mmCIF file of C-alpha atoms in Angstrom:
data_model
loop_
_atom_site.group_PDB
_atom_site.id
_atom_site.type_symbol
_atom_site.label_atom_id
_atom_site.label_comp_id
_atom_site.label_asym_id
_atom_site.label_seq_id
_atom_site.Cartn_x
_atom_site.Cartn_y
_atom_site.Cartn_z
ATOM 1 C CA TYR M 1 80.403 105.548 104.825
ATOM 2 C CA ASN M 2 77.233 104.071 106.309
ATOM 3 C CA THR M 3 73.816 104.620 104.826
ATOM 4 C CA ALA M 4 70.427 103.919 106.383
ATOM 5 C CA ARG M 5 66.694 104.212 105.863
ATOM 6 C CA VAL M 6 64.177 104.597 108.690
ATOM 7 C CA HIS M 7 60.616 103.311 108.244
ATOM 8 C CA ARG M 8 57.802 104.170 110.665
ATOM 9 C CA VAL M 9 55.108 101.554 110.134
ATOM 10 C CA HIS M 10 51.675 102.609 111.392
ATOM 11 C CA ALA M 11 50.966 99.148 112.785
ATOM 12 C CA GLU M 12 52.407 96.511 115.082
ATOM 13 C CA VAL M 13 55.137 94.389 113.494
ATOM 14 C CA ASP M 14 56.498 90.940 114.381
ATOM 15 C CA GLY M 15 60.171 91.755 114.890
ATOM 16 C CA GLU M 16 61.416 88.167 114.864
ATOM 17 C CA ALA M 17 59.627 87.552 111.578
ATOM 18 C CA VAL M 18 61.349 90.617 110.133
ATOM 19 C CA ALA M 19 64.722 89.286 111.311
ATOM 20 C CA ASP M 20 64.147 85.870 109.720
ATOM 21 C CA ALA M 21 63.007 87.441 106.453
ATOM 22 C CA LEU M 22 65.999 89.784 106.270
ATOM 23 C CA ARG M 23 68.399 86.851 106.693
ATOM 24 C CA SER M 24 66.727 85.009 103.832
ATOM 25 C CA ILE M 25 66.666 88.093 101.622
ATOM 26 C CA ALA M 26 70.315 89.005 102.263
ATOM 27 C CA ALA M 27 71.415 85.492 101.300
ATOM 28 C CA ARG M 28 70.135 86.189 97.766
ATOM 29 C CA HIS M 29 72.288 89.320 97.321
ATOM 30 C CA VAL M 30 76.057 88.973 96.925
ATOM 31 C CA PRO M 31 76.902 92.424 98.424
ATOM 32 C CA LEU M 32 74.971 91.470 101.586
ATOM 33 C CA SER M 33 76.198 87.895 101.980
ATOM 34 C CA TRP M 34 79.860 87.813 100.949
ATOM 35 C CA GLY M 35 82.558 89.451 103.078
ATOM 36 C CA TYR M 36 84.913 91.974 101.526
ATOM 37 C CA GLY M 37 88.163 90.390 102.700
ATOM 38 C CA THR M 38 90.792 88.716 100.509
ATOM 39 C CA PRO M 39 89.722 86.169 99.499
ATOM 40 C CA ARG M 40 86.030 86.951 99.867
ATOM 41 C CA ARG M 41 84.134 84.588 102.123
ATOM 42 C CA HIS M 42 80.495 83.549 101.957
ATOM 43 C CA LEU M 43 78.923 84.549 105.272
ATOM 44 C CA THR M 44 76.305 82.561 107.106
ATOM 45 C CA PRO M 45 72.917 84.271 107.485
ATOM 46 C CA ASP M 46 73.661 85.031 111.149
ATOM 47 C CA GLU M 47 77.053 86.512 110.226
ATOM 48 C CA ALA M 48 75.667 88.581 107.353
ATOM 49 C CA VAL M 49 72.637 90.076 109.115
ATOM 50 C CA GLU M 50 72.197 91.480 112.612
ATOM 51 C CA VAL M 51 68.711 92.462 113.745
ATOM 52 C CA GLU M 52 67.899 93.974 117.111
ATOM 53 C CA VAL M 53 64.280 93.494 118.164
ATOM 54 C CA GLY M 54 62.909 95.770 120.854
ATOM 55 C CA VAL M 55 60.368 94.387 123.314
ATOM 56 C CA GLU M 56 59.187 97.398 125.304
ATOM 57 C CA ALA M 57 57.708 100.401 123.512
ATOM 58 C CA MET M 58 60.220 103.232 123.265
ATOM 59 C CA PRO M 59 59.246 106.872 123.814
ATOM 60 C CA ILE M 60 59.093 108.642 120.493
ATOM 61 C CA THR M 61 61.512 111.274 121.831
ATOM 62 C CA GLU M 62 64.280 108.668 122.071
ATOM 63 C CA LEU M 63 64.008 107.310 118.533
ATOM 64 C CA GLU M 64 66.303 109.824 116.843
ATOM 65 C CA ALA M 65 69.249 109.209 119.159
ATOM 66 C CA GLY M 66 68.714 105.458 119.048
ATOM 67 C CA SER M 67 68.635 105.456 115.255
ATOM 68 C CA ALA M 68 71.801 107.554 114.987
ATOM 69 C CA ARG M 69 73.746 105.241 117.307
ATOM 70 C CA ARG M 70 72.806 102.131 115.365
ATOM 71 C CA HIS M 71 73.290 103.768 111.987
ATOM 72 C CA ARG M 72 76.790 105.075 112.704
ATOM 73 C CA ARG M 73 78.242 101.922 114.230
ATOM 74 C CA PRO M 74 81.079 100.694 111.980
ATOM 75 C CA PHE M 75 80.555 97.635 109.812
ATOM 76 C CA ASP M 76 83.046 94.769 109.746
ATOM 77 C CA LEU M 77 83.119 94.333 105.982
ATOM 78 C CA GLU M 78 85.242 91.208 106.164
ATOM 79 C CA ASN M 79 83.333 89.220 108.778
ATOM 80 C CA GLY M 80 79.903 90.867 108.914
ATOM 81 C CA PRO M 81 77.319 91.879 109.642
ATOM 82 C CA LEU M 82 76.763 93.624 106.309
ATOM 83 C CA LEU M 83 73.109 94.459 106.957
ATOM 84 C CA ARG M 84 71.887 95.781 110.285
ATOM 85 C CA GLY M 85 68.257 96.065 111.325
ATOM 86 C CA TRP M 86 66.390 97.464 114.289
ATOM 87 C CA VAL M 87 62.722 96.730 114.889
ATOM 88 C CA GLN M 88 61.385 98.893 117.700
ATOM 89 C CA PRO M 89 57.802 99.367 118.923
ATOM 90 C CA VAL M 90 57.038 103.003 119.711
ATOM 91 C CA ASP M 91 54.785 104.379 122.442
ATOM 92 C CA ASP M 92 52.446 105.956 119.869
ATOM 93 C CA GLY M 93 51.444 102.542 118.475
ATOM 94 C CA THR M 94 53.763 102.599 115.455
ATOM 95 C CA THR M 95 56.803 100.404 114.816
ATOM 96 C CA GLN M 96 60.127 101.729 113.618
ATOM 97 C CA ILE M 97 62.233 99.566 111.315
ATOM 98 C CA LEU M 98 65.776 100.773 110.655
ATOM 99 C CA LEU M 99 67.823 99.208 107.854
ATOM 100 C CA ALA M 100 71.510 100.146 107.661
ATOM 101 C CA MET M 101 74.467 99.025 105.578
ATOM 102 C CA HIS M 102 77.847 100.258 104.437
ATOM 103 C CA HIS M 103 77.514 102.197 101.185
ATOM 104 C CA VAL M 104 79.649 99.605 99.371
ATOM 105 C CA SER M 105 76.807 97.110 99.901
ATOM 106 C CA GLY M 106 73.920 99.229 98.688
ATOM 107 C CA ASP M 107 72.544 102.499 97.372
ATOM 108 C CA ALA M 108 69.223 104.310 97.712
ATOM 109 C CA LEU M 109 67.413 102.003 95.297
ATOM 110 C CA SER M 110 68.753 99.030 97.247
ATOM 111 C CA PHE M 111 66.693 100.133 100.247
ATOM 112 C CA ASP M 112 63.608 100.407 98.048
ATOM 113 C CA ARG M 113 64.142 96.890 96.701
ATOM 114 C CA LEU M 114 64.916 95.372 100.112
ATOM 115 C CA TRP M 115 61.745 96.904 101.525
ATOM 116 C CA GLU M 116 59.666 95.532 98.653
ATOM 117 C CA GLN M 117 61.173 92.073 99.154
ATOM 118 C CA LEU M 118 60.655 92.247 102.924
ATOM 119 C CA ASP M 119 57.024 93.283 102.479
ATOM 120 C CA ALA M 120 56.466 90.449 100.004
ATOM 121 C CA ALA M 121 58.102 87.849 102.261
ATOM 122 C CA LEU M 122 56.035 88.758 105.308
ATOM 123 C CA HIS M 123 52.676 89.237 103.639
ATOM 124 C CA GLY M 124 52.248 86.170 101.464
ATOM 125 C CA ARG M 125 53.279 87.509 98.084
ATOM 126 C CA PRO M 126 55.532 85.547 95.697
ATOM 127 C CA GLU M 127 59.278 85.946 96.086
ATOM 128 C CA ILE M 128 60.571 88.681 93.784
ATOM 129 C CA GLU M 129 62.664 87.162 91.014
ATOM 130 C CA LEU M 130 66.351 88.055 90.708
ATOM 131 C CA PRO M 131 67.206 87.254 87.071
ATOM 132 C CA VAL M 132 70.902 88.010 87.593
ATOM 133 C CA ASP M 133 73.295 88.441 90.514
ATOM 134 C CA TYR M 134 75.434 91.484 91.308
ATOM 135 C CA ALA M 135 78.748 89.973 90.182
ATOM 136 C CA THR M 136 77.344 88.803 86.840
ATOM 137 C CA PHE M 137 75.766 92.192 86.129
ATOM 138 C CA THR M 138 78.892 94.210 86.947
ATOM 139 C CA GLU M 139 81.047 91.885 84.841
ATOM 140 C CA TRP M 140 78.593 92.293 81.948
ATOM 141 C CA GLN M 141 78.697 96.068 82.376
ATOM 142 C CA ARG M 142 82.500 96.148 82.283
ATOM 143 C CA ALA M 143 82.592 93.849 79.240
ATOM 144 C CA THR M 144 80.083 95.936 77.298
ATOM 145 C CA ARG M 145 81.428 99.370 78.184
ATOM 146 C CA ARG M 146 81.950 101.337 75.025
ATOM 147 C CA ASP M 147 85.279 102.888 74.034
ATOM 148 C CA GLU M 148 83.269 105.996 73.211
ATOM 149 C CA GLU M 149 82.699 106.578 76.922
ATOM 150 C CA LEU M 150 86.406 107.063 77.587
ATOM 151 C CA ALA M 151 86.657 109.379 74.583
ATOM 152 C CA TYR M 152 83.614 111.321 75.762
ATOM 153 C CA TRP M 153 85.125 112.069 79.169
ATOM 154 C CA THR M 154 88.585 112.915 77.790
ATOM 155 C CA PRO M 155 88.500 116.485 76.429
ATOM 156 C CA PRO M 156 90.527 117.211 73.263
ATOM 157 C CA SER M 157 92.209 120.170 74.958
ATOM 158 C CA ALA M 158 92.621 121.543 78.448
ATOM 159 C CA GLY M 159 90.140 124.287 79.270
ATOM 160 C CA PRO M 160 90.276 126.825 82.070
ATOM 161 C CA PRO M 161 89.568 125.468 85.559
ATOM 162 C CA PRO M 162 86.042 125.998 86.850
ATOM 163 C CA ALA M 163 85.171 128.519 89.525
ATOM 164 C CA ARG M 164 85.778 127.658 93.159
ATOM 165 C CA PHE M 165 83.091 127.243 95.779
ATOM 166 C CA ALA M 166 84.611 129.702 98.266
ATOM 167 C CA ILE M 167 83.005 130.999 101.429
ATOM 168 C CA HIS M 168 84.144 132.414 104.732
ATOM 169 C CA ARG M 169 85.274 129.363 106.646
ATOM 170 C CA PRO M 170 84.387 129.262 110.346
ATOM 171 C CA PRO M 171 87.257 130.347 112.640
ATOM 172 C CA VAL M 172 86.813 127.074 114.503
ATOM 173 C CA ALA M 173 85.796 124.001 112.527
ATOM 174 C CA GLU M 174 82.265 122.865 113.247
ATOM 175 C CA PRO M 175 81.140 119.225 113.154
ATOM 176 C CA ASP M 176 79.887 117.895 109.856
ATOM 177 C CA GLY M 177 76.122 118.093 109.681
ATOM 178 C CA TYR M 178 72.906 117.832 107.731
ATOM 179 C CA VAL M 179 69.985 120.255 107.486
ATOM 180 C CA ASP M 180 66.871 120.045 105.355
ATOM 181 C CA ARG M 181 63.634 121.816 104.591
ATOM 182 C CA THR M 182 60.481 121.409 102.549
ATOM 183 C CA VAL M 183 60.627 123.857 99.652
ATOM 184 C CA SER M 184 57.807 125.960 98.279
ATOM 185 C CA VAL M 185 57.531 124.223 94.900
ATOM 186 C CA SER M 186 55.237 121.207 94.718
ATOM 187 C CA PRO M 187 56.295 117.847 93.246
ATOM 188 C CA GLU M 188 54.111 118.598 90.232
ATOM 189 C CA GLU M 189 55.766 121.998 89.734
ATOM 190 C CA LEU M 190 59.227 120.499 90.054
ATOM 191 C CA ARG M 191 58.538 117.763 87.530
ATOM 192 C CA HIS M 192 56.338 119.656 85.060
ATOM 193 C CA GLY M 193 56.456 123.353 85.966
ATOM 194 C CA THR M 194 59.424 123.882 83.673
ATOM 195 C CA ASP M 195 60.332 122.505 80.268
ATOM 196 C CA VAL M 196 63.275 120.461 81.547
ATOM 197 C CA GLY M 197 61.968 118.039 84.206
ATOM 198 C CA GLY M 198 62.711 117.755 87.909
ATOM 199 C CA PHE M 199 66.353 116.711 87.770
ATOM 200 C CA ALA M 200 67.504 119.488 85.440
ATOM 201 C CA ALA M 201 65.394 122.022 87.359
ATOM 202 C CA ALA M 202 67.103 121.068 90.612
ATOM 203 C CA LEU M 203 70.540 121.175 88.990
ATOM 204 C CA THR M 204 69.733 124.623 87.568
ATOM 205 C CA ALA M 205 68.677 126.001 90.951
ATOM 206 C CA ILE M 206 71.760 124.662 92.723
ATOM 207 C CA THR M 207 74.105 125.936 90.006
ATOM 208 C CA ALA M 208 72.545 129.412 90.104
ATOM 209 C CA VAL M 209 72.844 129.538 93.889
ATOM 210 C CA LEU M 210 76.461 128.368 93.890
ATOM 211 C CA ARG M 211 77.358 131.190 91.499
ATOM 212 C CA ALA M 212 76.696 133.622 94.358
ATOM 213 C CA TYR M 213 79.375 131.823 96.404
ATOM 214 C CA ALA M 214 81.929 131.378 93.608
ATOM 215 C CA ASP M 215 84.806 133.335 92.131
ATOM 216 C CA GLY M 216 83.793 132.811 88.496
ATOM 217 C CA ASP M 217 80.970 131.867 86.120
ATOM 218 C CA ARG M 218 81.878 128.285 85.157
ATOM 219 C CA MET M 219 80.384 126.128 87.872
ATOM 220 C CA ALA M 220 81.396 122.498 88.436
ATOM 221 C CA THR M 221 79.112 120.096 90.266
ATOM 222 C CA GLY M 222 79.085 116.343 90.563
ATOM 223 C CA PHE M 223 75.750 114.606 90.244
ATOM 224 C CA VAL M 224 75.191 111.080 91.451
ATOM 225 C CA ALA M 225 73.815 108.816 88.712
ATOM 226 C CA SER M 226 72.480 105.283 88.876
ATOM 227 C CA THR M 227 74.386 102.752 86.787
ATOM 228 C CA ARG M 228 71.538 100.209 86.707
ATOM 229 C CA THR M 229 71.588 100.275 82.931
ATOM 230 C CA HIS M 230 69.772 96.965 82.414
ATOM 231 C CA PRO M 231 66.314 95.963 83.673
ATOM 232 C CA ASP M 232 67.731 92.735 85.147
ATOM 233 C CA ALA M 233 69.557 94.825 87.779
ATOM 234 C CA ALA M 234 66.375 96.498 89.032
ATOM 235 C CA ALA M 235 65.755 94.138 91.972
ATOM 236 C CA LEU M 236 69.356 93.849 93.137
ATOM 237 C CA SER M 237 71.002 95.296 96.230
ATOM 238 C CA GLY M 238 74.424 96.765 95.583
ATOM 239 C CA TYR M 239 76.347 99.941 94.886
ATOM 240 C CA PHE M 240 75.156 101.034 91.439
ATOM 241 C CA LEU M 241 76.204 104.685 91.556
ATOM 242 C CA ASN M 242 78.708 106.892 89.784
ATOM 243 C CA THR M 243 79.593 110.553 90.203
ATOM 244 C CA LEU M 244 79.476 112.497 86.950
ATOM 245 C CA PRO M 245 81.150 115.927 86.790
ATOM 246 C CA ILE M 246 79.152 118.619 85.025
ATOM 247 C CA GLU M 247 80.240 122.168 84.223
ATOM 248 C CA LEU M 248 77.733 124.887 83.396
ATOM 249 C CA ASP M 249 78.171 128.573 82.581
ATOM 250 C CA ALA M 250 76.171 130.511 85.156
ATOM 251 C CA SER M 251 77.188 134.045 84.266
ATOM 252 C CA PRO M 252 74.984 136.703 85.909
ATOM 253 C CA ALA M 253 73.434 137.640 82.531
ATOM 254 C CA THR M 254 72.278 134.062 81.835
ATOM 255 C CA SER M 255 68.556 133.490 82.255
ATOM 256 C CA LEU M 256 67.342 130.604 84.366
ATOM 257 C CA ARG M 257 65.497 129.310 81.294
ATOM 258 C CA ASP M 258 68.722 129.134 79.261
ATOM 259 C CA LEU M 259 70.670 127.642 82.156
ATOM 260 C CA ALA M 260 67.997 124.970 82.599
ATOM 261 C CA ALA M 261 68.041 124.073 78.906
ATOM 262 C CA ARG M 262 71.801 123.708 79.053
ATOM 263 C CA ALA M 263 71.576 121.636 82.233
ATOM 264 C CA ARG M 264 69.149 119.238 80.569
ATOM 265 C CA GLU M 265 71.258 118.966 77.407
ATOM 266 C CA VAL M 266 74.592 118.350 79.131
ATOM 267 C CA SER M 267 73.260 116.041 81.829
ATOM 268 C CA GLY M 268 71.469 114.000 79.152
ATOM 269 C CA ARG M 269 74.735 113.473 77.281
ATOM 270 C CA HIS M 270 76.519 112.619 80.516
ATOM 271 C CA LEU M 271 73.882 110.044 81.450
ATOM 272 C CA ALA M 272 74.376 108.337 78.085
ATOM 273 C CA ASN M 273 78.015 107.829 79.141
ATOM 274 C CA ARG M 274 77.483 107.129 82.814
ATOM 275 C CA THR M 275 79.239 103.820 83.434
ATOM 276 C CA LEU M 276 82.891 104.928 83.235
ATOM 277 C CA PRO M 277 83.872 105.135 86.933
ATOM 278 C CA TYR M 278 84.669 108.580 88.284
ATOM 279 C CA ALA M 279 88.199 107.489 89.226
ATOM 280 C CA GLU M 280 88.818 106.558 85.591
ATOM 281 C CA ILE M 281 87.419 109.897 84.423
ATOM 282 C CA VAL M 282 89.934 111.637 86.696
ATOM 283 C CA ALA M 283 92.798 109.419 85.465
ATOM 284 C CA ALA M 284 91.886 109.925 81.799
ATOM 285 C CA ARG M 285 91.844 113.696 82.146
ATOM 286 C CA ARG M 286 95.168 113.718 83.945
ATOM 287 C CA GLU M 287 96.727 111.561 81.253
ATOM 288 C CA ALA M 288 95.390 113.919 78.580
ATOM 289 C CA GLY M 289 96.881 116.924 80.386
ATOM 290 C CA ALA M 290 93.461 118.344 81.160
ATOM 291 C CA THR M 291 92.352 119.635 84.541
ATOM 292 C CA PRO M 292 90.760 116.758 86.500
ATOM 293 C CA PRO M 293 87.324 117.518 87.924
ATOM 294 C CA ASP M 294 87.605 119.018 91.386
ATOM 295 C CA LEU M 295 84.181 118.545 92.916
ATOM 296 C CA ASP M 296 83.479 120.423 96.113
ATOM 297 C CA VAL M 297 79.698 120.208 95.633
ATOM 298 C CA LEU M 298 77.589 117.148 94.826
ATOM 299 C CA MET M 299 73.916 116.638 94.059
ATOM 300 C CA SER M 300 71.702 113.583 94.520
ATOM 301 C CA PHE M 301 68.173 113.452 93.108
ATOM 302 C CA GLU M 302 66.002 110.688 94.552
ATOM 303 C CA GLU M 303 62.277 110.147 94.178
ATOM 304 C CA LEU M 304 60.927 108.987 97.554
ATOM 305 C CA GLY M 305 57.621 107.430 96.654
ATOM 306 C CA ASP M 306 54.930 106.220 99.005
ATOM 307 C CA VAL M 307 55.544 102.811 100.577
ATOM 308 C CA SER M 308 53.408 100.475 102.645
ATOM 309 C CA PHE M 309 53.847 97.370 104.759
ATOM 310 C CA GLY M 310 51.114 94.810 104.615
ATOM 311 C CA GLY M 311 48.748 97.613 103.636
ATOM 312 C CA ALA M 312 49.788 99.818 106.568
ATOM 313 C CA TYR M 313 51.010 103.354 105.901
ATOM 314 C CA VAL M 314 54.775 103.921 106.252
ATOM 315 C CA ASP M 315 56.745 107.130 106.767
ATOM 316 C CA HIS M 316 60.313 106.738 105.555
ATOM 317 C CA ARG M 317 63.406 108.892 105.344
ATOM 318 C CA VAL M 318 67.147 108.722 104.763
ATOM 319 C CA LEU M 319 69.502 109.223 107.708
ATOM 320 C CA PHE M 320 72.575 111.469 107.661
ATOM 321 C CA ASN M 321 75.757 109.455 107.996
ATOM 322 C CA GLY M 322 77.600 111.888 110.269
ATOM 323 C CA THR M 323 80.588 112.398 107.966
ATOM 324 C CA ALA M 324 80.400 114.587 104.860
ATOM 325 C CA VAL M 325 82.116 113.437 101.652
ATOM 326 C CA ALA M 326 82.245 116.915 100.071
ATOM 327 C CA ASP M 327 81.992 120.547 101.134
ATOM 328 C CA ALA M 328 78.271 120.352 100.364
ATOM 329 C CA THR M 329 76.075 117.562 99.028
ATOM 330 C CA PHE M 330 72.524 118.532 98.093
ATOM 331 C CA PHE M 331 69.770 115.923 98.319
ATOM 332 C CA ILE M 332 66.643 116.639 96.270
ATOM 333 C CA GLN M 333 63.847 114.309 97.377
ATOM 334 C CA PRO M 334 60.455 114.692 95.672
ATOM 335 C CA ARG M 335 57.681 112.840 97.515
ATOM 336 C CA SER M 336 54.021 112.438 96.680
ATOM 337 C CA ASP M 337 52.974 115.533 98.646
ATOM 338 C CA ARG M 338 56.083 117.701 98.936
ATOM 339 C CA VAL M 339 59.682 118.257 97.866
ATOM 340 C CA ASP M 340 62.359 117.998 100.554
ATOM 341 C CA VAL M 341 65.809 119.489 99.982
ATOM 342 C CA GLY M 342 68.711 118.763 102.301
ATOM 343 C CA VAL M 343 72.397 119.559 102.391
ATOM 344 C CA GLU M 344 75.108 117.478 104.010
ATOM 345 C CA TYR M 345 77.943 119.871 104.808
ATOM 346 C CA ARG M 346 81.574 119.661 105.859
ATOM 347 C CA GLY M 347 81.790 121.678 109.064
ATOM 348 C CA SER M 348 85.397 122.743 108.510
ATOM 349 C CA THR M 349 84.338 124.527 105.322
ATOM 350 C CA VAL M 350 80.627 125.294 105.538
ATOM 351 C CA PRO M 351 79.174 126.590 108.824
ATOM 352 C CA ALA M 352 75.729 125.355 109.773
ATOM 353 C CA ALA M 353 74.286 128.851 109.337
ATOM 354 C CA VAL M 354 75.577 129.004 105.761
ATOM 355 C CA ALA M 355 74.147 125.542 105.042
ATOM 356 C CA ARG M 356 70.715 126.740 106.136
ATOM 357 C CA ARG M 357 71.021 129.855 103.945
ATOM 358 C CA LEU M 358 72.019 127.662 100.997
ATOM 359 C CA LEU M 359 68.762 125.760 101.382
ATOM 360 C CA ALA M 360 66.775 128.992 101.548
ATOM 361 C CA ASP M 361 68.556 130.151 98.392
ATOM 362 C CA VAL M 362 67.754 126.906 96.559
ATOM 363 C CA ASP M 363 64.094 127.275 97.539
ATOM 364 C CA VAL M 364 63.984 130.793 96.057
ATOM 365 C CA ALA M 365 65.844 129.683 92.913
ATOM 366 C CA LEU M 366 63.400 126.820 92.312
ATOM 367 C CA ARG M 367 60.406 129.082 92.912
ATOM 368 C CA THR M 368 61.809 131.687 90.510
ATOM 369 C CA LEU M 369 62.593 129.070 87.852
ATOM 370 C CA VAL M 370 58.950 127.971 87.917
ATOM 371 C CA ASP M 371 57.338 131.421 88.165
ATOM 372 C CA ALA M 372 59.763 133.685 86.287
ATOM 373 C CA PRO M 373 62.210 131.577 84.240
ATOM 374 C CA ASP M 374 63.494 134.582 82.271
ATOM 375 C CA THR M 375 65.063 135.995 85.453
ATOM 376 C CA ASN M 376 68.830 136.256 85.103
ATOM 377 C CA VAL M 377 71.157 134.420 87.485
ATOM 378 C CA GLY M 378 72.541 137.709 88.757
ATOM 379 C CA GLU M 379 69.055 139.022 89.544
ATOM 380 C CA LEU M 380 67.881 136.155 91.721
ATOM 381 C CA PRO M 381 66.482 137.535 95.005
ATOM 382 C CA LEU M 382 68.505 135.127 97.120
ATOM 383 C CA PRO M 383 68.111 135.437 100.909
ATOM 384 C CA SER M 384 71.886 135.104 101.259
ATOM 385 C CA ARG M 385 72.392 138.258 99.187
ATOM 386 C CA THR M 386 70.122 140.164 101.555
ATOM 387 C CA HIS M 387 72.003 138.768 104.529
ATOM 388 C CA ALA M 388 75.351 139.670 102.964
ATOM 389 C CA ILE M 389 74.291 143.233 102.223
ATOM 390 C CA ARG M 390 72.814 143.685 105.697
ATOM 391 C CA HIS M 391 75.938 142.349 107.433
ATOM 392 C CA GLY M 392 78.583 143.504 104.982
ATOM 393 C CA VAL M 393 79.651 139.958 104.077
ATOM 394 C CA ASP M 394 81.336 138.973 100.812
ATOM 395 C CA LEU M 395 79.672 135.720 99.706
ATOM 396 C CA ALA M 396 82.678 134.594 97.668
ATOM 397 C CA PRO M 397 85.981 135.663 99.256
ATOM 398 C CA PRO M 398 89.152 134.528 97.447
ATOM 399 C CA LEU M 399 89.925 131.688 99.829
ATOM 400 C CA PRO M 400 91.614 128.473 98.703
ATOM 401 C CA VAL M 401 89.515 125.330 98.687
ATOM 402 C CA VAL M 402 91.663 122.414 99.779
ATOM 403 C CA ASP M 403 89.168 119.676 100.604
ATOM 404 C CA SER M 404 87.622 117.968 97.609
ATOM 405 C CA ILE M 405 86.647 114.614 96.194
ATOM 406 C CA ARG M 406 89.668 114.819 93.915
ATOM 407 C CA GLY M 407 91.838 115.364 96.962
ATOM 408 C CA ASN M 408 90.372 112.229 98.507
ATOM 409 C CA PHE M 409 91.370 110.261 95.419
ATOM 410 C CA ASP M 410 94.880 111.734 95.609
ATOM 411 C CA ALA M 411 95.106 110.643 99.226
#
C-alpha cells in the first residue's frame, strides 16, 4: 500500500539540491534506509532514495496523471528505493514536489516531519535533532506496554455482533476509487462548535450516516490512531499507526448530542490503550470466545496545517493509493481555511455514486451536529434518504458483507 504527499511550491526549486537533501535525511531514518528482507540490509543513499528531477516545465494539466503513475509504482522493499521523489517545474511558475513511500515506511506525520527536515536542510536552518531511532522507540514501546491494555480489549463476555454496513452492490464491480469535497462546517466549527472536539464530532457524523446504511443500531468503525506516545518519536519517519475498533449505539431515537458525548468518552478510553496492535486485539477476542471486530468502515482524522518552503507558500494534499483497504475509509482533513472530507471506497462493494452520497450525508450530519445537536439520528435530513425515497431504494438491504479487514487478517 503506497502513500504519497504532493506539494506545490509557489517558487522555483533546485531539484538536484532536493535530491541530495532527501538522501541525507533518509539515511537518518531506519524505515527509509534499511531494506525489509531477511536479514535486513543497510541501503546506500542511492539505493534507498530515488528522485526524478524534471528539466522542462510541465503543463499543469499533466500533473495529476504524472503524480499517479509515480505514486502507484511498486516499491522493492528489500533492495530499495524506499523513498521516491519527483521534482517538477510547472508551466504556471510553481514547482511540484512529490514524496512517496510504502506505508510500512511512513505515515501521515512522517510526511510532515520529512518536509520540515527538507525545508531546514535547504534553507540554512539547524538539522532537526532525532533523540531516538525507530527501532529503539518501538522496542521501548513493546517493553513498556501495560498488561491492562490486553485486558481492556478482551471483553468479559461475548456481546451481539454489530450491525453490518450493507448497501446495494453494483451489478458489475467498479474500480476502487476516491472522492472528496469541502464540507460546509468551518475548521473553527468542527473543533469548537460542539462540546466534544473535532475528532469526536467527525466520528459522530460518520456513525450517524452509516446507521442509514446498516441493518441494526450498534455501529462498528475502526479509527486510525497514532502510536507516537513519547515526544522523542515526534521527528521520526515510520509507521506509527494502529486501528482501534469502536462500537457506538446509533439508534434512531439517539440525539446527535448524546451520540457525540459517547463518541468522545469511548474514543478517549480507546486512545489510552492504543498501542496493542489490531492483530493482537483480534486474536485476544477470538481466544476469549468473543466476536472479533469486523471493520468494513475506517476513519482517519488528520490536521493538514499550512506549510511553507523557504518562506514560499505551499499547497499540499494526500494522494489516493488506487487500492482500497476497506469498503469505505473516511478521511477528515481540517485545514486552516476549510475542512475536506474524502472517502476511499472499494468498487466491488460501494459504487462511486454511493460514495459521493455518503460524503453529502456526512456534510449534512456535521452541519446538523453544530446547528441542531438535539436532532435525533433517525431525523437527520440526509440527502441519501431523499434519493432513496425518490427512487424507491432501500439504503440497507440484507446483503452479506464478505470483504473486511478481519477477512484480510484471516487470509
